[in-house]
Coordinates of C-alpha atoms in Angstrom, one line a residue:
M1 CA 31.2 19.0 0.7
P2 CA 28.4 16.9 -0.9
S3 CA 26.6 18.7 -4.0
R4 CA 23.3 20.0 -3.5
K5 CA 21.9 17.3 -6.2
F6 CA 23.1 14.5 -3.8
V7 CA 21.7 15.9 -0.7
W8 CA 18.5 16.4 -1.9
I9 CA 18.0 12.8 -3.5
I10 CA 20.1 10.6 -1.1
I11 CA 20.7 12.5 2.4
V12 CA 17.2 14.0 2.7
P13 CA 15.8 10.4 1.8
I14 CA 17.7 8.7 4.0
C15 CA 16.7 11.1 6.8
I16 CA 13.1 11.0 6.2
Y17 CA 13.4 7.0 6.0
L18 CA 15.0 7.2 9.5
L19 CA 12.8 9.1 11.1
S20 CA 9.6 7.8 9.7
L21 CA 10.9 4.1 10.9
T22 CA 11.9 5.7 14.3
I23 CA 8.6 7.3 15.0
L24 CA 6.9 3.9 13.9
L25 CA 8.9 1.8 16.2
T26 CA 8.4 4.1 19.1
G27 CA 4.6 4.9 18.5
I28 CA 1.9 3.7 20.4
R29 CA 0.5 0.7 18.6
P30 CA -2.4 -1.0 20.6
F31 CA -2.4 -4.6 19.7
E32 CA -5.3 -6.3 21.6
G33 CA -8.9 -5.0 19.7
S34 CA -7.0 -4.3 16.3
D35 CA -7.1 -5.5 13.0
A36 CA -3.5 -7.1 13.7
T37 CA -5.2 -9.7 16.0
A38 CA -7.0 -11.2 12.7
E39 CA -4.2 -10.5 10.4
V40 CA -1.3 -12.0 12.4
A41 CA -3.9 -15.4 12.3
S42 CA -4.2 -15.3 8.5
I43 CA -0.7 -14.9 8.2
S44 CA -0.5 -17.7 10.9
E45 CA -3.0 -20.3 8.8
S46 CA -1.0 -19.3 5.1
L47 CA 2.2 -20.2 6.7
K48 CA 0.5 -23.6 8.2
N49 CA -1.9 -24.8 5.3
G50 CA -0.6 -22.1 2.2
W51 CA -3.4 -20.1 0.5
D52 CA -6.7 -20.9 0.3
I53 CA -8.1 -18.7 -2.2
N54 CA -11.7 -19.9 -1.3
I55 CA -11.9 -19.1 2.3
M56 CA -14.7 -16.1 2.3
A57 CA -12.5 -13.4 4.5
H58 CA -11.4 -10.2 3.9
N59 CA -7.9 -11.0 5.1
N60 CA -7.6 -14.1 2.5
T61 CA -7.9 -11.3 -0.2
S62 CA -4.8 -9.8 1.0
T63 CA -1.5 -11.0 -0.9
V64 CA 0.5 -9.3 1.9
L65 CA -1.2 -11.5 4.3
T66 CA -1.3 -14.9 2.4
V67 CA 1.8 -14.6 0.2
L68 CA 4.4 -11.9 1.4
A69 CA 4.3 -12.0 5.4
P70 CA 4.2 -15.8 5.3
F71 CA 7.1 -16.2 2.9
L72 CA 8.8 -13.4 5.0
S73 CA 8.2 -15.5 8.2
K74 CA 9.9 -18.2 6.5
L75 CA 12.8 -16.8 5.1
L76 CA 13.6 -14.6 7.8
N77 CA 13.0 -17.6 10.1
L78 CA 10.8 -15.1 12.4
K79 CA 7.2 -15.2 13.9
P80 CA 4.5 -14.0 12.3
L81 CA 3.6 -11.6 14.7
Y82 CA 7.3 -10.0 14.7
V83 CA 6.8 -9.7 10.9
H84 CA 3.5 -7.9 11.3
R85 CA 4.7 -5.5 13.8
N86 CA 7.9 -4.8 12.6
V87 CA 9.2 -6.2 9.5
L88 CA 6.7 -4.9 7.3
L89 CA 7.1 -1.3 9.3
L90 CA 10.4 -1.4 7.2
I91 CA 8.2 -1.2 3.7
F92 CA 6.0 1.3 5.1
A93 CA 8.3 3.7 6.5
F94 CA 9.0 4.4 2.7
T95 CA 5.9 5.9 2.1
P96 CA 7.0 9.6 3.1
V97 CA 10.4 9.2 1.0
L98 CA 8.1 8.6 -1.9
L99 CA 6.0 11.1 -1.1
Y100 CA 8.7 13.5 -0.9
F101 CA 9.9 12.6 -4.2
V102 CA 6.4 13.5 -5.6
F103 CA 6.1 16.7 -3.6
K104 CA 9.7 17.5 -4.9
R105 CA 8.1 17.3 -8.8
V106 CA 5.6 20.5 -7.8
M107 CA 7.5 22.3 -5.3
K108 CA 10.7 23.3 -4.0
P109 CA 13.0 20.5 -2.0
E110 CA 12.2 22.4 1.1
Q111 CA 8.9 22.5 0.9
A112 CA 8.5 19.1 0.0
I113 CA 10.1 18.1 3.2
F114 CA 7.6 19.5 5.2
A115 CA 4.9 18.0 3.2
A116 CA 6.6 14.7 3.8
L117 CA 7.1 15.2 7.4
F118 CA 3.6 16.2 7.7
F119 CA 2.3 12.9 6.7
I120 CA 4.7 10.9 9.1
I121 CA 3.3 13.1 12.4
L122 CA -0.5 12.4 11.5
P123 CA -1.7 10.2 14.0
P124 CA -3.1 7.5 11.7
S125 CA 0.6 7.5 10.2
Y126 CA 1.8 5.8 13.7
Q127 CA -0.9 4.7 15.6
E128 CA -3.5 3.1 12.8
V129 CA -1.5 1.8 9.9
P130 CA 0.8 0.3 11.8
N131 CA -1.8 -2.4 13.2
I132 CA -2.8 -3.1 9.4
G133 CA 0.0 -4.8 7.3
K134 CA -2.5 -4.7 4.4
S135 CA -1.9 -1.0 4.2
M136 CA 1.5 -0.6 5.3
V137 CA 2.3 -2.4 1.8
A138 CA -0.3 -1.4 -0.1
Q139 CA 0.4 2.7 0.4
P140 CA 3.8 3.1 -0.5
L141 CA 2.7 0.7 -3.6
A142 CA -0.2 3.5 -4.3
V143 CA 2.2 6.3 -4.0
A144 CA 4.8 4.8 -6.2
S145 CA 2.5 4.8 -8.9
F146 CA 2.0 8.3 -9.0
L147 CA 6.0 8.6 -9.0
V148 CA 5.5 6.4 -12.3
L149 CA 2.7 7.4 -13.9
L150 CA 3.9 11.2 -13.5
N151 CA 7.1 10.5 -14.4
Y152 CA 7.6 11.9 -18.1
N153 CA 11.1 11.3 -18.6
L154 CA 10.2 7.5 -18.6
K155 CA 8.6 6.3 -22.1
I156 CA 4.8 6.1 -22.3
Q157 CA 4.7 1.8 -22.8
V158 CA 6.9 2.0 -19.2
R159 CA 4.9 4.4 -17.7
G160 CA 1.5 2.4 -18.5
I161 CA 3.1 -1.0 -17.8
V162 CA 4.3 -0.5 -14.5
G163 CA 1.7 1.9 -13.2
A164 CA -0.8 -0.6 -14.0
G165 CA 1.1 -3.0 -12.1
L166 CA 1.2 -0.8 -9.0
I167 CA -2.2 -0.1 -8.9
I168 CA -3.2 -3.8 -9.2
L169 CA -0.5 -4.7 -6.5
S170 CA -1.8 -2.1 -4.4
A171 CA -5.4 -3.2 -5.0
T172 CA -4.5 -6.8 -4.1
C173 CA -2.8 -5.8 -0.7
H174 CA -5.6 -4.0 0.2
Y175 CA -8.7 -3.6 -1.7
L176 CA -10.0 -0.4 -0.2
V177 CA -6.8 1.6 -0.9
G178 CA -6.8 0.3 -4.4
V179 CA -10.3 0.8 -5.4
A180 CA -9.3 4.6 -3.8
L181 CA -6.4 4.8 -6.2
L182 CA -8.4 3.5 -9.0
L183 CA -11.1 6.0 -8.7
W184 CA -8.5 8.7 -8.2
W185 CA -6.6 7.7 -11.5
G186 CA -9.6 7.0 -13.4
I187 CA -11.6 10.8 -12.5
S188 CA -7.7 11.7 -13.5
S189 CA -7.8 10.4 -16.8
L190 CA -11.1 11.8 -17.7
I191 CA -9.9 15.1 -16.4
V192 CA -7.1 15.3 -18.0
R193 CA -8.1 13.3 -21.2
K194 CA -5.1 11.4 -21.4
K195 CA -5.3 8.1 -23.3
M196 CA -2.4 6.3 -21.9
L197 CA -4.1 7.0 -18.4
L198 CA -7.2 5.4 -19.8
I199 CA -6.0 2.4 -20.9
V200 CA -4.3 1.8 -17.5
V201 CA -7.2 2.6 -15.7
C202 CA -8.9 0.1 -17.8
V203 CA -6.7 -2.6 -17.5
A204 CA -6.2 -2.5 -14.2
S205 CA -10.1 -2.4 -13.6
L206 CA -10.3 -5.3 -15.6
F207 CA -7.8 -7.2 -13.4
I208 CA -8.7 -6.4 -10.1
G209 CA -12.5 -7.0 -11.0
N210 CA -11.7 -10.4 -11.8
Y211 CA -9.3 -10.9 -8.8
F212 CA -12.2 -9.9 -6.2
T213 CA -14.7 -11.9 -8.1
F214 CA -12.9 -15.6 -7.8
V215 CA -10.6 -14.6 -4.7
G216 CA -11.8 -14.5 -1.2
N217 CA -15.0 -16.1 -2.8
G218 CA -15.8 -13.1 -3.5
V219 CA -16.3 -11.3 -0.5
V220 CA -15.3 -7.9 -1.1
L221 CA -18.1 -7.8 -4.0
R222 CA -20.9 -9.6 -1.8
L223 CA -19.8 -7.0 0.7
T224 CA -20.2 -4.2 -1.7
L225 CA -23.5 -5.2 -3.0
A226 CA -24.4 -6.4 0.6
T227 CA -26.9 -9.4 -0.4
N228 CA -28.3 -10.4 2.5
S229 CA -27.5 -14.4 2.0
Y230 CA -23.9 -13.5 2.1
M231 CA -24.7 -11.1 5.6
D232 CA -26.1 -14.2 6.9
R233 CA -23.2 -16.3 5.9
L234 CA -20.5 -13.9 7.2
N235 CA -22.6 -13.7 10.6
D236 CA -22.9 -17.4 10.7
N237 CA -19.1 -17.3 10.6

């Protein structure tokens, strides 16, 4: 008979992962007309010609589409479409597992299970996000930042370095997820007045700001500023 600790830490997370993966693989995921079409094209381009950081396109700012997916395609000898549609799901399926561990810090394990299951059964989790490779990797990274930054058993230096790294990685995977995460931690640092969190947010903001200034010819910042010259060039393309 396994101990309760073994059940909560090993058995339950495995069950949550398998359930999440099953729903993701059997869910309705329309491909044509979705973000997936453009993302697979971006993966194919990076696989063929490498990552040209000067190409003005949102997808070109995502390291998932320009680095990770092409690498997995080469490593596993799989077509970009299969990597996007199936392999990245293996990563995204960890999201409710990580959420379970986050929830377990503030509620009973039984309640944490249902909280994680709620994420799984939400339609966007198995219909929309599985069409967006950027989000499939950015979301588990974002949740992982909560696990690290809120883990007071770790040394504060470790929490700060790893936490900042996870925020940065999340942003370079999907700028919207990363910016939302950065805003969350930024507001949180002001509310709780934790020096470590404030430093993490400042460091991550500095890196992310520079990243989106140069990668993709500054497409993310240009869209945010909505300059007319940028919109004209985007429409011409």
